[in-house]
PDB file of C-alpha atoms in Angstrom:
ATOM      1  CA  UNK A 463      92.940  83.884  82.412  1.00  0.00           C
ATOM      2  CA  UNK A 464      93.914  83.998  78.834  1.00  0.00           C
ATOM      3  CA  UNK A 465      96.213  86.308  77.107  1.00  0.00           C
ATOM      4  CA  UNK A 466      94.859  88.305  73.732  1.00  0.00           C
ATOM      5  CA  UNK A 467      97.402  90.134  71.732  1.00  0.00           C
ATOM      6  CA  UNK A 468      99.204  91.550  74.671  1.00  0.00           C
ATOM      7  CA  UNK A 469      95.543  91.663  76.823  1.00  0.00           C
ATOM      8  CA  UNK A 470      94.941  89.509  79.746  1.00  0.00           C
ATOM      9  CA  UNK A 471      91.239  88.816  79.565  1.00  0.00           C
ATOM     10  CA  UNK A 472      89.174  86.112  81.827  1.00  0.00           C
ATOM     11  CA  UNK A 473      87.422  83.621  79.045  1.00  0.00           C
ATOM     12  CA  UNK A 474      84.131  83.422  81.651  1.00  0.00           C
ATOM     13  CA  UNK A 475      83.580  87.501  81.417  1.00  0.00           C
ATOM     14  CA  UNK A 476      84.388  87.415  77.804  1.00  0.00           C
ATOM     15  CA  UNK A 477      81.321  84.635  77.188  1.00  0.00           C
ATOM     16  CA  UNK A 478      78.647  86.458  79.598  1.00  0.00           C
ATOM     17  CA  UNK A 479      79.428  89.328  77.782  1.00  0.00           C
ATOM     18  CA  UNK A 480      78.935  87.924  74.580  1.00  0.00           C
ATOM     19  CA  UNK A 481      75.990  85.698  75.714  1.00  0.00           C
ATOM     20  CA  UNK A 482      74.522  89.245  76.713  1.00  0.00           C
ATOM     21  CA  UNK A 483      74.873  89.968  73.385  1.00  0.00           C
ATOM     22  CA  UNK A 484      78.139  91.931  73.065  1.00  0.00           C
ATOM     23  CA  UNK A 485      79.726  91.551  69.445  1.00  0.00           C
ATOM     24  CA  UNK A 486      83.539  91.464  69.761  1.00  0.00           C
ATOM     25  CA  UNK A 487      83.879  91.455  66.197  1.00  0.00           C
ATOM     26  CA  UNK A 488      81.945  94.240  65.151  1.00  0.00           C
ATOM     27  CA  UNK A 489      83.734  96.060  67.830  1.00  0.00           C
ATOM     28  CA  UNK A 490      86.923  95.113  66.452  1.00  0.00           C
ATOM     29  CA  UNK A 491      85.632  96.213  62.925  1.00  0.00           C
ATOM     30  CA  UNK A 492      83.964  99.242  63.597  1.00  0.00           C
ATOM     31  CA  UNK A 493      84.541 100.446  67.604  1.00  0.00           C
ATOM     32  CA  UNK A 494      87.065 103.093  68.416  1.00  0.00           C
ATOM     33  CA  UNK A 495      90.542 102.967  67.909  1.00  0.00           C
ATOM     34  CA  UNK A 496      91.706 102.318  71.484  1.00  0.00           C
ATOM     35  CA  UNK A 497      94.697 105.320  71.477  1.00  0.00           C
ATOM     36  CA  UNK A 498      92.285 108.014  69.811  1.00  0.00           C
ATOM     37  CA  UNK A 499      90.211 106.688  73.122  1.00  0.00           C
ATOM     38  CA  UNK A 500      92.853 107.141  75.322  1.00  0.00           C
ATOM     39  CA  UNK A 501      93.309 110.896  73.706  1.00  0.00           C
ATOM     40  CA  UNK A 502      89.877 111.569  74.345  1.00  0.00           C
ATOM     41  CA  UNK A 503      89.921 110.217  77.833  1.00  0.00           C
ATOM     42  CA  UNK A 504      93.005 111.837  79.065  1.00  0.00           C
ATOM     43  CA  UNK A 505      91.778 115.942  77.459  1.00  0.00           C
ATOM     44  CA  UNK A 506      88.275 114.891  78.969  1.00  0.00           C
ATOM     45  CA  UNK A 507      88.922 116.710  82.735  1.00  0.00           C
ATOM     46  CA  UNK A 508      87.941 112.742  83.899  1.00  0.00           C
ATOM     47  CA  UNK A 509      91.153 111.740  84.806  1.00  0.00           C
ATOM     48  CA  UNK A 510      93.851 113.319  86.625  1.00  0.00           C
ATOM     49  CA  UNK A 511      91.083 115.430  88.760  1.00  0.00           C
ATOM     50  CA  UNK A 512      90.548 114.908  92.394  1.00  0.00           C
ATOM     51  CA  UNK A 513      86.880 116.666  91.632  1.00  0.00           C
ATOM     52  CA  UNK A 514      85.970 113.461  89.905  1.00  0.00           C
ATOM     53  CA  UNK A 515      84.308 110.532  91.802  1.00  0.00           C
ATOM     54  CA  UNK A 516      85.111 107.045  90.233  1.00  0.00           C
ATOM     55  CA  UNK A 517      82.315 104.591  91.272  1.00  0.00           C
ATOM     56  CA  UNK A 518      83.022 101.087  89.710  1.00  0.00           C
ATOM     57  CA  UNK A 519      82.073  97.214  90.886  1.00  0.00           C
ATOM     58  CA  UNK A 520      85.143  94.984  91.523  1.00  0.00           C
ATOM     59  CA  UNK A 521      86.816  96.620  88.909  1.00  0.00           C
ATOM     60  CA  UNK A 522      90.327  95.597  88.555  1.00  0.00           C
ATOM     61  CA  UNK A 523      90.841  94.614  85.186  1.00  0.00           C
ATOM     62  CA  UNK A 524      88.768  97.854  84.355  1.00  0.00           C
ATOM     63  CA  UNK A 525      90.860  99.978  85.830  1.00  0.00           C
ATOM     64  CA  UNK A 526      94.027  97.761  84.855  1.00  0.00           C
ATOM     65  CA  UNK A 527      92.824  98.449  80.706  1.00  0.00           C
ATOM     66  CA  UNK A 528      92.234 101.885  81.269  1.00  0.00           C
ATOM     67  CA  UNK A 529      95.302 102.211  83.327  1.00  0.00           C
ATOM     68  CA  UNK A 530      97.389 100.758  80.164  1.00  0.00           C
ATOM     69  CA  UNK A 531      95.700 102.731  77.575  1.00  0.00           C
ATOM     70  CA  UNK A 532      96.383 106.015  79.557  1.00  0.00           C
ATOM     71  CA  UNK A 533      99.744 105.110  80.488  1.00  0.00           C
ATOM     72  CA  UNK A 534     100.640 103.632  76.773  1.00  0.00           C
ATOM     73  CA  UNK A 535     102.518 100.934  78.394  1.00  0.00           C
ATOM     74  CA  UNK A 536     102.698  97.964  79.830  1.00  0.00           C
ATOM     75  CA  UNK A 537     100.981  97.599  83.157  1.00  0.00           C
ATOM     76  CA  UNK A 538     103.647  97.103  86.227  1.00  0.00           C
ATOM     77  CA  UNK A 539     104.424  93.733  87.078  1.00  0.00           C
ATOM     78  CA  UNK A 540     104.267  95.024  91.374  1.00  0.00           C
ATOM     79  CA  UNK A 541     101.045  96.129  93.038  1.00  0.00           C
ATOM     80  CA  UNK A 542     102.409  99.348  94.608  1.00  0.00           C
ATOM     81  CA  UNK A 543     103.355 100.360  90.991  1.00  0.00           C
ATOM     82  CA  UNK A 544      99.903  99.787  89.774  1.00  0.00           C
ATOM     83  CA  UNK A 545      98.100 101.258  92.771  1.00  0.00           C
ATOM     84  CA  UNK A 546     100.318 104.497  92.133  1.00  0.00           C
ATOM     85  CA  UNK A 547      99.307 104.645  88.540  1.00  0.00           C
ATOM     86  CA  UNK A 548      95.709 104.383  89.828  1.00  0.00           C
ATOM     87  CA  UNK A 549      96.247 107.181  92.128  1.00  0.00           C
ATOM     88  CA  UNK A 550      97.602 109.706  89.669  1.00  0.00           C
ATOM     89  CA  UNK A 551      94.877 109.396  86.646  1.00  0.00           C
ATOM     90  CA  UNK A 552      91.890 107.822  89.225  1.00  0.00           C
ATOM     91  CA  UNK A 553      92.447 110.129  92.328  1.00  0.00           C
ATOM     92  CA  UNK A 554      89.224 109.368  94.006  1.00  0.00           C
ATOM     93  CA  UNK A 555      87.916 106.203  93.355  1.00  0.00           C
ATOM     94  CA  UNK A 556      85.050 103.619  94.877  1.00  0.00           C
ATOM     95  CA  UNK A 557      84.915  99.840  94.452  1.00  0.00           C
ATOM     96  CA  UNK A 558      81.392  99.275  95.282  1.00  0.00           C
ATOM     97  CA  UNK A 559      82.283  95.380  95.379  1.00  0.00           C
ATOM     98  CA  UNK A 560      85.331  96.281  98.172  1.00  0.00           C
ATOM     99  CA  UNK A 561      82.968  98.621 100.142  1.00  0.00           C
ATOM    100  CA  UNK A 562      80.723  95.426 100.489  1.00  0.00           C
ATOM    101  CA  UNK A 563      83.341  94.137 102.640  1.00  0.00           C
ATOM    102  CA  UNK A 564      81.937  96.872 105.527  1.00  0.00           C
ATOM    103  CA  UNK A 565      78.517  96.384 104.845  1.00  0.00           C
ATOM    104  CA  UNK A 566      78.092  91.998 106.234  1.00  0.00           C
ATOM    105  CA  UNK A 567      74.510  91.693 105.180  1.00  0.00           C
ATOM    106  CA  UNK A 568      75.732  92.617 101.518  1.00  0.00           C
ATOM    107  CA  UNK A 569      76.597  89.371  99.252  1.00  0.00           C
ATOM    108  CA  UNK A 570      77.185  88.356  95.705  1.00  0.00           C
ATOM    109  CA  UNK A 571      77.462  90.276  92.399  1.00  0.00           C
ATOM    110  CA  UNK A 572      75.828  93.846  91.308  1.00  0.00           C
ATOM    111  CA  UNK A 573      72.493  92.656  90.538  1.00  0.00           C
ATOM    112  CA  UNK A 574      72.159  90.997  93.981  1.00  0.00           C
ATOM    113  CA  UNK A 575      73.382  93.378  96.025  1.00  0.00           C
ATOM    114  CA  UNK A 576      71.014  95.755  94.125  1.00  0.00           C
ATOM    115  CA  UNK A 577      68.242  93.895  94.966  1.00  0.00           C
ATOM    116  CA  UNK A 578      69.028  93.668  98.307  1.00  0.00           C
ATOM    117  CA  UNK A 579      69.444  97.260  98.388  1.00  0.00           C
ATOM    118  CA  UNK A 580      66.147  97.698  96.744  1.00  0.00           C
ATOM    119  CA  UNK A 581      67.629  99.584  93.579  1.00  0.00           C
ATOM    120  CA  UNK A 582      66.196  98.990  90.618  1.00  0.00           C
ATOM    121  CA  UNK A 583      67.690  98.317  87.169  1.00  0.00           C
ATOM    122  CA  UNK A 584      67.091 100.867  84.215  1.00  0.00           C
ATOM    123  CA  UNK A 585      67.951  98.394  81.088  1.00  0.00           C
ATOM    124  CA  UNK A 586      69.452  95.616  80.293  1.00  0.00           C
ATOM    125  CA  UNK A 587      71.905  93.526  82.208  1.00  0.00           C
ATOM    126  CA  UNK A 588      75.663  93.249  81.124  1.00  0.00           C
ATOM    127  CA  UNK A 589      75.223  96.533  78.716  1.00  0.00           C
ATOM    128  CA  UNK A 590      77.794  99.471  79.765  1.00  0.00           C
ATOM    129  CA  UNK A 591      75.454 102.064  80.318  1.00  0.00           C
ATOM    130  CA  UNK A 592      72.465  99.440  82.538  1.00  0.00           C
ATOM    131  CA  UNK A 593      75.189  98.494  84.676  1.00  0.00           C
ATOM    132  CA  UNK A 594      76.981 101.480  84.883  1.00  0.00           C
ATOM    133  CA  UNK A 595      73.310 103.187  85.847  1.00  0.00           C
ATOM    134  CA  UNK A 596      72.930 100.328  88.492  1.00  0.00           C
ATOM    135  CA  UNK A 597      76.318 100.709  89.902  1.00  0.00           C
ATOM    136  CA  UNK A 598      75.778 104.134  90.641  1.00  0.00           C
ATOM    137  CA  UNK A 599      72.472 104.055  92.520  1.00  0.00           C
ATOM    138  CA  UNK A 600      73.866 100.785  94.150  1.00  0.00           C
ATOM    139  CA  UNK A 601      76.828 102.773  95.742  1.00  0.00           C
ATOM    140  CA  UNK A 602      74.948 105.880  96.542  1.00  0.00           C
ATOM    141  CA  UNK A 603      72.184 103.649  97.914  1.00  0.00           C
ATOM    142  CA  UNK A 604      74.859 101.741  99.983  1.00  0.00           C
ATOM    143  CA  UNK A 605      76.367 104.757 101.284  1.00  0.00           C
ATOM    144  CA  UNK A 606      73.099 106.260 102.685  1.00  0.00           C
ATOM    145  CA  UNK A 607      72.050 102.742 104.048  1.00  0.00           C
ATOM    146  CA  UNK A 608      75.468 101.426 105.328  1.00  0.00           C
ATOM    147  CA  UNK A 609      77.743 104.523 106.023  1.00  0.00           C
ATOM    148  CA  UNK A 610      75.046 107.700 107.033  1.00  0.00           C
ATOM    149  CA  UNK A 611      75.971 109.474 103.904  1.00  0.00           C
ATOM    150  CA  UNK A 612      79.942 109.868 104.019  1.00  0.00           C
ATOM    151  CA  UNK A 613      82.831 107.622 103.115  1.00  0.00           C
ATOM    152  CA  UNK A 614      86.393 107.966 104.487  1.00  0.00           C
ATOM    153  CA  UNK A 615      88.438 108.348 101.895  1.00  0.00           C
ATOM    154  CA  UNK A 616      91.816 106.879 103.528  1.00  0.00           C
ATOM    155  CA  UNK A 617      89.475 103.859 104.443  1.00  0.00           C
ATOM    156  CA  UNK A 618      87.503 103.486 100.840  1.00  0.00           C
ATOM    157  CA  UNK A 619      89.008 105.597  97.909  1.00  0.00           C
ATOM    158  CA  UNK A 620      91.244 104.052  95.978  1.00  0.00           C
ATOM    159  CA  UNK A 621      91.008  99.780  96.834  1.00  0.00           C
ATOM    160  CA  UNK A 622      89.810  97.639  94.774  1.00  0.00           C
ATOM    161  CA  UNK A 623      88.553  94.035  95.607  1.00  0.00           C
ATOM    162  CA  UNK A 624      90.109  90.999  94.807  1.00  0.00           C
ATOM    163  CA  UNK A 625      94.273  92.864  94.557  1.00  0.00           C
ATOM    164  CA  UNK A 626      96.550  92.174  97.514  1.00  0.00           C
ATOM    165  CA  UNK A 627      95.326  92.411 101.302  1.00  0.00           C
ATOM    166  CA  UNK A 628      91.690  92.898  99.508  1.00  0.00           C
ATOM    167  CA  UNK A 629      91.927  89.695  96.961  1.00  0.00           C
ATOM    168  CA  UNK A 630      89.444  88.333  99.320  1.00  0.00           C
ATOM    169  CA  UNK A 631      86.289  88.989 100.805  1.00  0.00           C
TER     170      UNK A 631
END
């Protein structure tokens, strides 16, 4: 793990995602301003809503960067701190990656367990809205397959893989 600015990035996702064809720089240069992002976010009705369903694949540090640019502050240096955080702007949230963890015959990253799960990609791989697309009709493909349509939510919501009791699979 390396540490950007104040950002803790992994150097192996930042060089798929660039080998995938993500430009950093022109992000940098040209993207969003990250607070006017936050802004948008948190007067969107996506966060802070029970209503809203939060699918994501072993999604830690996604949730951890969103997490600080809602909260405008540094994340918390204890788990229970960050998982309470999560619970007030993410109230109902999947890790499809941690629900894997029920489902044995499951293995390996989102394309794989896509495949396995016959779903099929719409896109590119590594590009936001492919693999958000593919994460999607991965979980709801999972649920219908593995758990007959309906996920606790004191059992699923809210975990993510690879934190705490769940940093392994």
């Amino acid at each position: 793990r390396r540490v950007h600015g104040e950002d803790m990035y992994a150097k192996d996702s930042i060089d798929l995602l660039q080998n995938s064809g993500i430009l950093f720089h022109n992000l940098e240069n040209d993207g969003i301003d990250t607070l006017h992002f936050a802004e948008l976010l948190m007067v969107s009705g996506l966060v802070l809503d029970p209503e809203v369903k939060w699918i994501s694949f072993h999604s830690s540090y996604d949730f951890g960067y969103l997490l600080r640019l809602l909260f405008n502050q540094p994340l918390p240096t204890e788990e229970d701190e960050f998982y309470s955080l999560l619970h007030i702007y993410f109230p109902v949230s999947y890790d499809v990656k941690f629900l894997m963890k029920s489902c044995k015959a499951l293995k390996g990253g989102l394309q794989e367990v896509a495949n396995q799960l016959e779903v099929q990609r719409i896109g590119p791989e590594h590009q936001a809205g492919s693999d958000s697309i593919l994460t999607a009709m991965t979980f709801f493909k999972m649920v219908k397959v593995y758990f007959e349509e309906r996920l606790d939510d004191q059992q699923y919501s809210g975990q993510l893989f690879g934190l705490g009791a769940n940093a392994k699979g």
